[in-house]
Amino acid sequence: MSGEGDKPARTLRSQAWFGRQDKMGFYYRSFLKNRGIPQDQFEGKPVIGICNTWSELNPCNSHFRTIAEHVRYGVLEAGGFPLEFPVSSLGEVTMRPTAMLYRNLAAMDVEEAIRAHPLDGVVLLMGCDKTTPALLMGAASADLPTIGVSGGPQLRGVYRGQMIGSGTNIISMSEQLRAGEITLHEFHEAEAAMNRSSGHCMTMGTASTMASLVEALGVGLPQNAAIPAADARRNELARMAGRRIVRMVEEDLVLSKILVREAFENAIRTLGAIGGSTNAVVHLLAIARRVGIELSLADFDALGRGVHCVVDLMPSGRFLMEDFYYAGGLPVVLRALGEAGLLHKDAPTVNGRSLWENVRDAECWNREVITPLETPFKPESGMAILRGNLAPDGAVIKPSAASPELMQHTGRAVVFETIEDLHARKDDEDLDIDASCIMVLKNCGPRGYPGMAEVGNMPIPKKLLRQGVRDMIRISDARMSGTAYGTVVLHVAPEAAAGGPLALVRNGDLITLDVAARRLHLHVEPAELEARRAAWTPPPPAADRGYVKMYIDHVQQADQGADLDFLVGRSGAPVPRDNH
Ligand code: FES
């Protein structure tokens, strides 16, 4: 490969495999020639890995063979040599107990696949919730030139003339079915109407949040966030990514040059401006720590202040990702942040331009969908980070999803020791609970419910629902779905299963939530807490072998990104020694 000007030509990493004129070179080239690849493809072309999470078990990514083809066209057009490879795919609705249990496993798969193979650059194909952080984490630790391409959201759901978003009305319709108010045929009809095209969830849930953050981090091309999967322009974006990654290899624009601290700060503010998922907090922490950036929960609190949500999207608003794209997409939001002084304008992006150069001319075509920052859809939409004797290492609440009247409240704890305990007792007519109580759920953190399930938005007990109660304070070490809502304190750290103070809460204890003061306090004297701690025994581990045991033994707490301790950081992409 020729260098620019008088710069010496850089040696491609892939030439350690394909550039050898010996026994091993024969092996490396010869076996790939079984597909009819000509010799000239091995002679100095940048080899681009297309890291594909296609899977029929992950419906959100089931169109990725098509996306990969368009990346391949782009790589070929730019003079590269594309090689597609599969990695674990994590289907949010299909995997049990929770796809999050496998995020770190998939990240390990991605990292090692990149490092083990003759690749010079990588295009990451990601869509469903956990596929995005998993691929970014793995690729960050390998640190080759990398572009992220999201698969795009589904088209709007439409049922009987009504626009419906991913997840909308599932609970109410299943209740209606149980009550005989709708037929099974209607139920099935609604299923088909909600998910009527390829793509991931089309509300501003975790998948759309993460696709937006890929763009805000500078890892994706402009408009990565919102072009629907079914829109031809999604394929065009994939093709342009294929072209661009070849140039990035020539420029040695590795991922760690994009994932700088300013990029993460931009992503945190973007998270507030799009009213994004609380899950993004855990994922951004984990990605940052892969590249050695000490992002902390305090950064989310500090940077999120003064950021307002400007997108009127479900689950909290009216519109869907398709509408967001037609209104101008994420560049409009980023431009607004930049004009308000809330963006690091010089942050680099994969197309070689700064983030500001990419978005400064963005125009909005629908001010109902993307509101001006001065008249936001929801004010103060950044995450609030709570601390106190109940969460010494922090807890997360999304104030814009909470009830204002509960933001400062002291209530009596009603404790559920496990998720099974919650399921067994929540609708018990004899449960001693009223609307002023605080529901506490233990043992659902990274270690306790391996994978930190999305169960933090506990259902309101039926007897309170009948009284018209629609929200209560709920506290746990769990996560919640990006499409969920309520006054829900999540990610309490340390978690109960790790011996955090959450494990010591008992029925009847008083707890104070004060969001303005960022405080979460358990009104129990230190001596009493110590006595309870002495009597506490950790729950038995959920597994004694295999990956789940390794996960339990090594997973970090939510405030550190819930990564495995030995995966934090990066090793880069040194060429492994050959096997002869
Ligand atoms: Fe895949 Fe929602 S289930 S993004």
Coordinates of C-alpha atoms and ligand atoms in Angstrom, one line a residue:
M1 CA 0.0 0.0 0.0
S2 CA 1.4 3.4 -0.9
G3 CA 1.8 6.0 1.8
E4 CA 0.7 9.7 1.5
G5 CA 3.4 12.1 0.3
D6 CA 6.8 11.2 1.7
K7 CA 5.4 9.0 4.5
P8 CA 6.6 5.4 4.3
A9 CA 4.0 2.9 3.3
R10 CA 2.5 1.2 6.2
T11 CA 2.6 -2.6 6.4
L12 CA -0.8 -4.0 6.5
R13 CA -1.5 -6.4 9.5
S14 CA -3.0 -8.9 7.1
Q15 CA 0.3 -9.2 5.3
A16 CA 1.6 -11.2 8.2
W17 CA -0.6 -13.9 6.9
F18 CA -1.1 -13.3 3.2
G19 CA 2.3 -11.7 2.4
R20 CA 4.4 -14.7 3.3
Q21 CA 6.0 -16.6 0.5
D22 CA 6.5 -19.8 2.4
K23 CA 4.7 -22.9 3.7
M24 CA 2.4 -20.8 6.0
G25 CA 1.7 -18.3 3.3
F26 CA 0.6 -21.2 1.1
Y27 CA -1.8 -22.3 3.8
Y28 CA -3.3 -18.9 4.5
R29 CA -3.9 -18.0 0.8
S30 CA -4.7 -21.5 -0.6
F31 CA -7.6 -22.2 1.7
L32 CA -9.3 -18.9 1.0
K33 CA -8.8 -19.6 -2.7
N34 CA -11.4 -22.3 -2.4
R35 CA -14.0 -19.6 -3.1
G36 CA -12.3 -18.5 -6.3
I37 CA -10.4 -15.5 -4.8
P38 CA -7.7 -14.4 -7.2
Q39 CA -4.1 -14.1 -6.1
D40 CA -4.1 -10.3 -6.5
Q41 CA -6.5 -10.0 -3.6
F42 CA -3.8 -11.1 -1.3
E43 CA -1.2 -8.7 -2.5
G44 CA -1.5 -5.6 -0.3
K45 CA -5.2 -4.9 -0.3
P46 CA -6.7 -3.8 3.1
V47 CA -8.6 -6.8 4.4
I48 CA -11.9 -5.7 5.9
G49 CA -13.8 -7.9 8.3
I50 CA -17.5 -7.6 8.2
C51 CA -18.5 -8.6 11.7
N52 CA -22.0 -10.0 11.4
T53 CA -24.5 -10.6 14.1
W54 CA -27.0 -12.1 11.6
S55 CA -29.2 -14.8 13.2
E56 CA -32.6 -16.1 12.7
L57 CA -32.7 -16.4 16.5
N58 CA -32.3 -12.6 16.7
P59 CA -35.1 -11.3 14.5
C60 CA -33.9 -7.7 14.9
N61 CA -30.7 -8.6 13.0
S62 CA -32.2 -11.1 10.6
H63 CA -31.8 -8.8 7.6
F64 CA -28.0 -8.4 8.1
R65 CA -27.0 -10.7 5.2
T66 CA -28.3 -7.9 3.0
I67 CA -26.6 -5.2 5.0
A68 CA -23.4 -7.2 4.8
E69 CA -23.6 -7.4 1.0
H70 CA -23.8 -3.7 0.8
V71 CA -20.8 -3.2 3.0
R72 CA -19.0 -5.7 0.8
Y73 CA -19.9 -3.7 -2.4
G74 CA -18.4 -0.6 -0.7
V75 CA -15.2 -2.4 0.4
L76 CA -14.7 -3.7 -3.2
E77 CA -15.4 -0.3 -4.7
A78 CA -12.7 1.2 -2.5
G79 CA -10.1 -1.4 -3.4
G80 CA -10.4 -3.5 -0.2
F81 CA -10.7 -7.2 0.3
P82 CA -13.9 -8.0 2.3
L83 CA -14.2 -11.1 4.5
E84 CA -17.5 -11.5 6.4
F85 CA -17.4 -13.5 9.7
P86 CA -20.1 -14.4 12.2
V87 CA -20.1 -13.6 15.9
S88 CA -22.6 -14.4 18.7
S89 CA -25.9 -12.6 18.2
L90 CA -27.9 -11.6 21.2
G91 CA -31.7 -11.5 20.6
E92 CA -33.3 -9.5 23.3
V93 CA -36.7 -11.2 23.3
T94 CA -35.5 -14.7 22.5
M95 CA -32.7 -15.3 24.9
R96 CA -33.3 -16.5 28.4
P97 CA -32.7 -15.6 31.2
T98 CA -31.5 -12.3 29.7
A99 CA -29.4 -11.3 26.7
M100 CA -27.3 -9.1 29.0
L101 CA -25.9 -12.3 30.6
Y102 CA -24.2 -12.9 27.3
R103 CA -23.1 -9.4 26.4
N104 CA -19.6 -9.9 27.8
L105 CA -19.3 -13.4 26.2
A106 CA -20.2 -11.9 22.8
A107 CA -17.7 -9.1 23.4
M108 CA -15.0 -11.7 24.1
D109 CA -16.0 -13.5 20.9
V110 CA -15.7 -10.3 18.9
E111 CA -12.4 -9.3 20.3
E112 CA -10.7 -12.6 19.8
A113 CA -12.2 -13.1 16.4
I114 CA -10.8 -9.8 15.3
R115 CA -7.4 -10.4 16.8
A116 CA -7.0 -14.0 15.6
H117 CA -7.7 -13.3 11.9
P118 CA -5.9 -11.5 9.1
L119 CA -7.9 -8.3 9.3
D120 CA -6.8 -4.7 8.9
G121 CA -10.2 -3.0 9.6
V122 CA -13.6 -4.0 10.8
V123 CA -17.2 -3.0 10.0
L124 CA -19.5 -3.9 12.9
L125 CA -23.1 -4.9 12.1
M126 CA -25.3 -4.4 15.1
G127 CA -28.9 -3.8 15.9
C128 CA -30.7 -5.5 18.7
D129 CA -30.0 -4.1 22.2
K130 CA -27.0 -5.9 23.4
T131 CA -25.3 -6.5 20.0
T132 CA -24.2 -2.9 19.9
P133 CA -22.4 -2.7 23.2
A134 CA -21.0 -6.2 22.8
L135 CA -19.4 -5.4 19.4
L136 CA -18.1 -2.0 20.5
M137 CA -16.6 -3.5 23.6
G138 CA -14.9 -6.3 21.8
A139 CA -13.7 -4.1 18.9
A140 CA -12.4 -1.4 21.3
S141 CA -10.2 -4.0 23.1
A142 CA -8.8 -5.1 19.7
D143 CA -8.5 -1.5 18.5
L144 CA -8.3 -1.8 14.7
P145 CA -9.9 0.9 12.4
T146 CA -13.6 0.3 13.0
I147 CA -16.9 1.6 11.7
G148 CA -20.3 0.7 13.3
V149 CA -23.3 0.1 11.1
S150 CA -26.6 -0.3 12.8
G151 CA -29.3 -2.3 11.1
G152 CA -31.9 0.4 11.5
P153 CA -35.3 0.5 13.3
Q154 CA -38.4 -1.2 12.0
L155 CA -41.1 0.7 10.2
R156 CA -43.9 2.0 12.4
G157 CA -46.2 -0.6 13.8
V158 CA -49.8 0.1 12.7
Y159 CA -52.8 -1.8 14.2
R160 CA -56.3 -1.0 13.1
G161 CA -55.4 2.4 12.1
Q162 CA -53.4 3.2 15.2
M163 CA -49.6 3.8 15.3
I164 CA -48.1 1.3 17.7
G165 CA -44.5 1.1 18.9
S166 CA -42.4 -1.9 19.9
G167 CA -43.8 -3.3 23.1
T168 CA -46.9 -1.0 23.1
N169 CA -50.0 -2.6 24.6
I170 CA -48.6 -6.0 25.0
I171 CA -49.4 -6.2 28.6
S172 CA -52.9 -4.6 28.2
M173 CA -53.7 -6.8 25.3
S174 CA -52.6 -10.0 27.1
E175 CA -54.9 -8.9 30.0
Q176 CA -57.7 -8.3 27.6
L177 CA -57.2 -11.8 26.1
R178 CA -57.2 -13.4 29.5
A179 CA -60.4 -11.5 30.3
G180 CA -62.0 -12.6 27.1
E181 CA -62.4 -9.1 25.8
I182 CA -60.5 -9.8 22.6
T183 CA -60.2 -12.9 20.5
L184 CA -57.1 -14.9 19.9
H185 CA -57.3 -13.9 16.3
E186 CA -57.1 -10.3 17.2
F187 CA -54.2 -11.0 19.5
H188 CA -52.3 -12.7 16.7
E189 CA -53.2 -9.9 14.3
A190 CA -51.7 -7.3 16.7
E191 CA -48.5 -9.3 16.9
A192 CA -48.1 -9.2 13.2
A193 CA -49.0 -5.5 13.0
M194 CA -46.4 -4.5 15.6
N195 CA -43.4 -6.1 13.9
R196 CA -44.1 -5.7 10.2
S197 CA -40.7 -5.1 8.8
S198 CA -37.1 -6.0 9.3
G199 CA -35.1 -4.0 11.9
H200 CA -34.9 -3.5 15.6
C201 CA -37.4 -1.9 18.0
M202 CA -38.6 1.4 16.6
T203 CA -39.3 3.2 19.9
M204 CA -36.5 5.0 21.7
G205 CA -35.7 1.9 23.6
T206 CA -32.3 0.5 24.2
A207 CA -31.6 -0.5 20.5
S208 CA -32.4 2.9 19.1
T209 CA -30.6 4.6 22.0
M210 CA -27.5 2.7 21.3
A211 CA -27.7 3.3 17.5
S212 CA -28.0 7.0 18.3
L213 CA -25.0 6.8 20.6
V214 CA -22.9 5.0 17.9
E215 CA -23.6 8.2 15.8
A216 CA -22.9 10.6 18.7
L217 CA -19.7 8.8 19.6
G218 CA -18.5 9.3 16.0
V219 CA -18.2 5.6 15.4
G220 CA -21.0 5.5 12.9
L221 CA -21.7 7.6 9.8
P222 CA -24.2 10.5 10.0
Q223 CA -27.8 9.2 10.1
N224 CA -26.7 5.9 11.5
A225 CA -29.3 6.2 14.2
A226 CA -32.6 6.4 12.5
I227 CA -32.7 5.3 8.8
P228 CA -35.3 2.5 8.9
A229 CA -34.0 -1.0 8.1
A230 CA -36.4 -1.2 5.2
D231 CA -35.3 2.1 3.7
A232 CA -32.9 1.8 0.8
R233 CA -30.8 4.5 2.3
R234 CA -29.8 2.1 5.1
N235 CA -28.1 -0.1 2.5
E236 CA -26.5 3.0 1.0
L237 CA -25.1 3.9 4.5
A238 CA -23.7 0.4 4.8
R239 CA -22.1 0.7 1.3
M240 CA -20.5 4.0 2.3
A241 CA -19.2 2.5 5.5
G242 CA -17.6 -0.2 3.3
R243 CA -15.9 2.4 1.2
R244 CA -14.8 4.5 4.1
I245 CA -13.3 1.7 6.2
V246 CA -10.7 1.1 3.5
R247 CA -9.6 4.7 3.7
M248 CA -9.5 4.4 7.5
V249 CA -7.1 1.6 7.3
E250 CA -4.8 3.7 5.2
E251 CA -5.1 6.5 7.7
D252 CA -4.6 4.2 10.6
L253 CA -7.7 5.7 12.2
V254 CA -8.1 3.1 15.0
L255 CA -11.1 3.0 17.2
S256 CA -9.3 4.4 20.3
K257 CA -8.7 7.6 18.2
I258 CA -12.5 8.0 17.9
L259 CA -13.5 6.8 21.4
V260 CA -11.9 9.7 23.2
R261 CA -13.2 11.2 26.4
E262 CA -15.0 14.0 24.5
A263 CA -16.8 11.5 22.4
F264 CA -18.2 9.9 25.6
E265 CA -19.2 13.2 27.0
N266 CA -21.1 14.0 23.8
A267 CA -22.8 10.6 24.0
I268 CA -23.9 11.3 27.6
R269 CA -25.5 14.6 26.6
T270 CA -27.1 13.0 23.6
L271 CA -28.5 10.3 25.8
G272 CA -30.3 13.1 27.7
A273 CA -31.4 14.9 24.6
I274 CA -33.0 11.8 23.1
G275 CA -34.6 10.7 26.4
G276 CA -32.6 7.4 26.0
S277 CA -32.6 4.2 27.9
T278 CA -31.0 3.8 31.3
N279 CA -29.3 0.7 29.9
A280 CA -27.0 3.0 28.0
V281 CA -25.4 4.0 31.3
V282 CA -24.1 0.5 31.9
H283 CA -23.0 0.1 28.3
L284 CA -21.1 3.4 28.0
L285 CA -19.3 2.7 31.2
A286 CA -18.2 -0.7 29.9
I287 CA -17.1 0.6 26.5
A288 CA -15.2 3.5 28.0
R289 CA -13.3 1.2 30.3
R290 CA -12.2 -0.9 27.4
V291 CA -10.3 2.0 26.0
G292 CA -9.0 3.2 29.3
I293 CA -11.3 6.1 29.9
E294 CA -12.4 6.4 33.5
L295 CA -15.9 7.4 32.9
S296 CA -18.0 7.3 36.1
L297 CA -21.6 7.6 37.2
A298 CA -20.7 11.1 38.4
D299 CA -20.1 12.1 34.8
F300 CA -23.6 11.1 33.8
D301 CA -25.0 13.3 36.6
A302 CA -22.8 16.3 35.9
L303 CA -23.1 16.2 32.1
G304 CA -26.8 15.4 32.1
R305 CA -27.8 18.5 34.0
G306 CA -29.3 21.1 31.9
V307 CA -29.9 18.7 29.0
H308 CA -33.5 18.6 27.8
C309 CA -35.2 15.9 25.7
V310 CA -36.1 17.2 22.3
V311 CA -37.5 14.1 20.6
D312 CA -41.2 13.3 21.1
L313 CA -40.8 9.5 20.6
M314 CA -42.4 6.5 22.2
P315 CA -42.3 5.2 24.9
S316 CA -42.7 8.6 26.5
G317 CA -43.9 10.5 23.5
R318 CA -46.0 10.1 20.3
F319 CA -43.7 9.3 17.4
L320 CA -41.4 6.5 16.3
M321 CA -37.9 6.2 14.8
E322 CA -39.2 6.4 11.3
D323 CA -40.7 9.8 12.0
F324 CA -37.4 10.8 13.7
Y325 CA -35.5 10.0 10.5
Y326 CA -38.0 12.0 8.3
A327 CA -37.7 14.9 10.7
G328 CA -34.0 15.1 10.2
G329 CA -32.7 12.4 12.6
L330 CA -29.9 12.6 15.1
P331 CA -27.9 15.3 13.3
V332 CA -30.7 17.8 14.2
V333 CA -30.3 16.9 17.8
L334 CA -26.6 17.1 17.7
R335 CA -26.7 20.5 16.0
A336 CA -29.0 21.8 18.8
L337 CA -26.6 20.5 21.4
G338 CA -23.7 22.2 19.6
E339 CA -25.5 25.5 19.3
A340 CA -26.2 25.4 23.1
G341 CA -22.6 24.8 23.9
L342 CA -23.3 21.2 25.0
L343 CA -21.2 19.4 22.5
H344 CA -17.4 18.9 22.0
K345 CA -17.5 20.1 18.4
D346 CA -14.0 18.9 17.5
A347 CA -14.7 15.3 18.5
P348 CA -13.4 13.1 15.7
T349 CA -15.7 10.8 13.7
V350 CA -15.1 7.9 11.4
N351 CA -15.7 9.8 8.2
G352 CA -12.7 12.0 9.0
R353 CA -14.7 15.1 9.8
S354 CA -15.4 16.5 13.2
L355 CA -18.8 15.8 14.7
W356 CA -19.7 19.4 14.3
E357 CA -18.7 19.4 10.6
N358 CA -21.1 16.5 10.2
V359 CA -24.1 18.2 11.8
R360 CA -23.8 21.9 11.6
D361 CA -26.0 22.2 8.5
A362 CA -28.6 19.7 9.7
E363 CA -32.2 20.9 9.1
C364 CA -35.3 19.9 10.9
W365 CA -38.3 19.0 8.8
N366 CA -40.8 18.4 11.6
R367 CA -40.7 20.4 14.8
E368 CA -43.4 18.2 16.4
V369 CA -41.1 15.2 16.3
I370 CA -37.9 17.1 17.1
T371 CA -38.6 20.1 19.3
P372 CA -36.3 23.1 19.7
L373 CA -34.0 23.0 22.7
E374 CA -35.6 26.2 24.0
T375 CA -39.1 24.5 24.1
P376 CA -38.2 20.9 24.8
F377 CA -40.5 17.9 24.8
K378 CA -39.3 17.2 28.3
P379 CA -37.0 19.4 30.4
E380 CA -34.1 18.1 32.4
S381 CA -34.0 14.6 30.9
G382 CA -30.4 13.6 31.9
M383 CA -29.9 10.6 34.2
A384 CA -29.8 11.4 37.9
I385 CA -27.3 9.5 40.0
L386 CA -28.3 8.8 43.6
R387 CA -26.0 8.0 46.5
G388 CA -26.5 7.4 50.1
N389 CA -26.2 4.6 52.7
L390 CA -28.5 2.4 50.5
A391 CA -26.3 2.9 47.4
P392 CA -22.8 3.8 48.4
D393 CA -21.5 3.3 44.8
G394 CA -24.5 4.8 43.2
A395 CA -27.9 4.1 41.7
V396 CA -29.7 5.5 38.6
I397 CA -33.0 7.1 38.1
K398 CA -34.4 8.7 34.9
P399 CA -36.3 11.7 36.3
S400 CA -38.1 12.3 33.0
A401 CA -39.7 8.9 33.3
A402 CA -40.6 9.5 37.0
S403 CA -43.7 11.0 38.7
P404 CA -42.9 14.5 39.9
E405 CA -44.8 14.0 43.2
L406 CA -42.6 11.0 44.1
M407 CA -39.3 12.7 43.5
Q408 CA -39.0 13.6 47.1
H409 CA -40.6 11.0 49.3
T410 CA -40.1 8.9 52.4
G411 CA -41.9 5.6 52.5
R412 CA -42.1 2.2 54.2
A413 CA -40.2 -0.5 52.5
V414 CA -42.0 -3.6 51.2
V415 CA -39.3 -6.0 50.4
F416 CA -39.1 -8.9 47.9
E417 CA -36.0 -11.0 48.4
T418 CA -35.9 -12.4 44.9
I419 CA -37.7 -12.1 41.6
E420 CA -39.5 -15.3 42.4
D421 CA -40.7 -13.8 45.7
L422 CA -42.0 -10.8 43.8
H423 CA -43.9 -12.9 41.4
A424 CA -45.4 -15.0 44.2
R425 CA -46.6 -12.2 46.4
K426 CA -47.1 -9.0 44.4
D427 CA -50.8 -9.7 43.8
D428 CA -51.5 -11.2 47.2
E429 CA -54.6 -9.4 48.5
D430 CA -53.0 -9.7 52.0
L431 CA -49.8 -7.9 51.0
D432 CA -49.3 -5.1 53.5
I433 CA -48.7 -2.3 51.0
D434 CA -50.2 1.0 50.0
A435 CA -49.4 3.7 47.4
S436 CA -47.0 5.5 49.8
C437 CA -44.8 2.4 50.2
I438 CA -41.5 1.8 48.5
M439 CA -41.1 -1.6 46.7
V440 CA -37.7 -3.0 47.1
L441 CA -36.4 -5.9 45.0
K442 CA -33.1 -7.7 45.9
N443 CA -30.8 -10.1 44.2
C444 CA -31.4 -9.0 40.6
G445 CA -28.0 -7.3 40.0
P446 CA -25.2 -8.5 37.7
R447 CA -24.3 -11.4 40.0
G448 CA -27.6 -12.1 41.8
Y449 CA -29.7 -12.6 38.8
P450 CA -26.9 -13.4 36.5
G451 CA -27.1 -10.8 33.8
M452 CA -28.9 -8.1 35.7
A453 CA -32.4 -8.6 34.2
E454 CA -34.8 -5.9 33.2
V455 CA -37.1 -6.4 36.1
G456 CA -36.5 -3.2 38.0
N457 CA -39.9 -1.7 37.0
M458 CA -41.8 -4.0 39.2
P459 CA -45.5 -4.3 38.4
I460 CA -47.8 -2.4 40.6
P461 CA -49.7 -4.8 42.9
K462 CA -53.2 -5.5 41.4
K463 CA -55.0 -4.3 44.5
L464 CA -53.3 -0.9 44.2
L465 CA -54.0 -0.8 40.4
R466 CA -57.7 -1.2 41.3
Q467 CA -57.4 1.9 43.5
G468 CA -56.0 3.8 40.6
V469 CA -52.4 3.8 41.6
R470 CA -50.2 4.0 38.5
D471 CA -46.8 4.7 39.9
M472 CA -44.8 4.0 43.1
I473 CA -41.2 4.2 44.0
R474 CA -39.4 1.0 43.2
I475 CA -35.8 0.3 44.1
S476 CA -33.6 -2.6 43.0
D477 CA -30.2 -3.6 41.7
A478 CA -31.8 -4.7 38.4
R479 CA -32.1 -2.8 35.1
M480 CA -35.3 -1.9 33.3
S481 CA -36.3 -2.0 29.6
G482 CA -35.6 1.1 27.6
T483 CA -39.3 1.1 26.9
A484 CA -40.3 1.1 30.6
Y485 CA -41.5 3.9 32.8
G486 CA -42.0 5.0 36.3
T487 CA -40.3 6.3 39.5
V488 CA -37.8 3.4 39.4
V489 CA -34.4 3.5 41.1
L490 CA -32.1 1.1 39.2
H491 CA -28.6 -0.4 39.2
V492 CA -28.2 0.0 43.0
A493 CA -24.5 -0.7 43.7
P494 CA -23.1 -2.7 45.3
E495 CA -25.9 -5.2 44.5
A496 CA -27.6 -7.3 47.2
A497 CA -25.9 -10.5 46.2
A498 CA -22.5 -8.9 46.6
G499 CA -23.4 -7.8 50.1
G500 CA -24.5 -4.2 49.3
P501 CA -26.7 -2.5 51.9
L502 CA -29.7 -3.3 49.7
A503 CA -29.3 -6.9 51.1
L504 CA -30.0 -5.5 54.6
V505 CA -33.3 -3.7 54.0
R506 CA -36.2 -5.2 55.9
N507 CA -40.0 -4.8 55.6
G508 CA -41.1 -1.7 57.4
D509 CA -37.7 0.2 57.2
L510 CA -38.2 3.8 56.1
I511 CA -36.4 4.9 52.9
T512 CA -36.0 8.4 51.6
L513 CA -35.7 9.2 47.9
D514 CA -34.7 12.8 47.2
V515 CA -33.8 13.2 43.5
A516 CA -33.0 16.9 43.7
A517 CA -30.5 16.1 46.5
R518 CA -29.4 13.0 44.7
R519 CA -30.0 11.0 47.9
L520 CA -31.2 7.5 48.6
H521 CA -31.2 6.9 52.4
L522 CA -32.2 4.0 54.5
H523 CA -33.3 5.1 58.0
V524 CA -31.6 2.4 60.0
E525 CA -28.9 3.1 62.5
P526 CA -25.4 1.9 61.6
A527 CA -25.2 -0.4 64.6
E528 CA -28.4 -2.1 63.5
L529 CA -27.1 -2.4 59.9
E530 CA -23.9 -4.0 61.2
A531 CA -25.9 -6.5 63.2
R532 CA -27.9 -7.4 60.1
R533 CA -24.8 -7.7 58.1
A534 CA -23.3 -10.1 60.6
A535 CA -26.4 -12.3 60.2
W536 CA -26.5 -12.0 56.4
T537 CA -25.4 -14.9 54.2
P538 CA -24.9 -14.5 50.4
P539 CA -27.4 -16.3 48.2
P540 CA -26.1 -19.5 46.6
P541 CA -24.6 -18.9 43.2
A542 CA -26.8 -19.6 40.2
A543 CA -24.3 -21.8 38.5
D544 CA -21.3 -24.0 39.5
R545 CA -19.9 -24.5 36.0
G546 CA -19.5 -23.1 32.5
Y547 CA -19.7 -19.6 31.3
V548 CA -22.3 -18.5 33.9
K549 CA -20.0 -19.5 36.7
M550 CA -17.2 -17.6 35.1
Y551 CA -19.5 -14.6 34.7
I552 CA -20.6 -14.7 38.4
D553 CA -17.0 -15.0 39.6
H554 CA -15.8 -12.1 37.5
V555 CA -18.6 -9.7 36.7
Q556 CA -18.2 -6.2 38.0
Q557 CA -20.8 -4.0 39.6
A558 CA -23.2 -1.8 37.5
D559 CA -21.4 1.4 38.4
Q560 CA -18.3 -0.1 36.6
G561 CA -20.3 -1.2 33.5
A562 CA -20.9 -4.9 34.6
D563 CA -18.0 -6.1 32.4
L564 CA -15.9 -9.1 33.4
D565 CA -12.9 -7.8 35.4
F566 CA -10.3 -9.4 33.2
L567 CA -11.8 -7.9 30.0
V568 CA -11.4 -4.3 31.1
G569 CA -8.8 -2.5 29.0
R570 CA -7.4 -3.4 25.6
S571 CA -4.7 -5.6 24.2
G572 CA -4.7 -4.1 20.7
A573 CA -4.3 -6.3 17.7
P574 CA -0.8 -7.8 17.8
V575 CA -0.4 -10.6 15.2
P576 CA -0.7 -13.9 17.1
R577 CA 2.1 -16.3 16.4
D578 CA 1.3 -19.0 13.7
N579 CA 0.7 -22.6 14.6
H580 CA 3.8 -24.0 13.0
Ligands
FES1 FE1 -34.3 -6.4 19.5 FE2 -36.0 -4.7 20.8 S1 -36.0 -6.9 20.7 S2 -34.3 -4.3 19.6

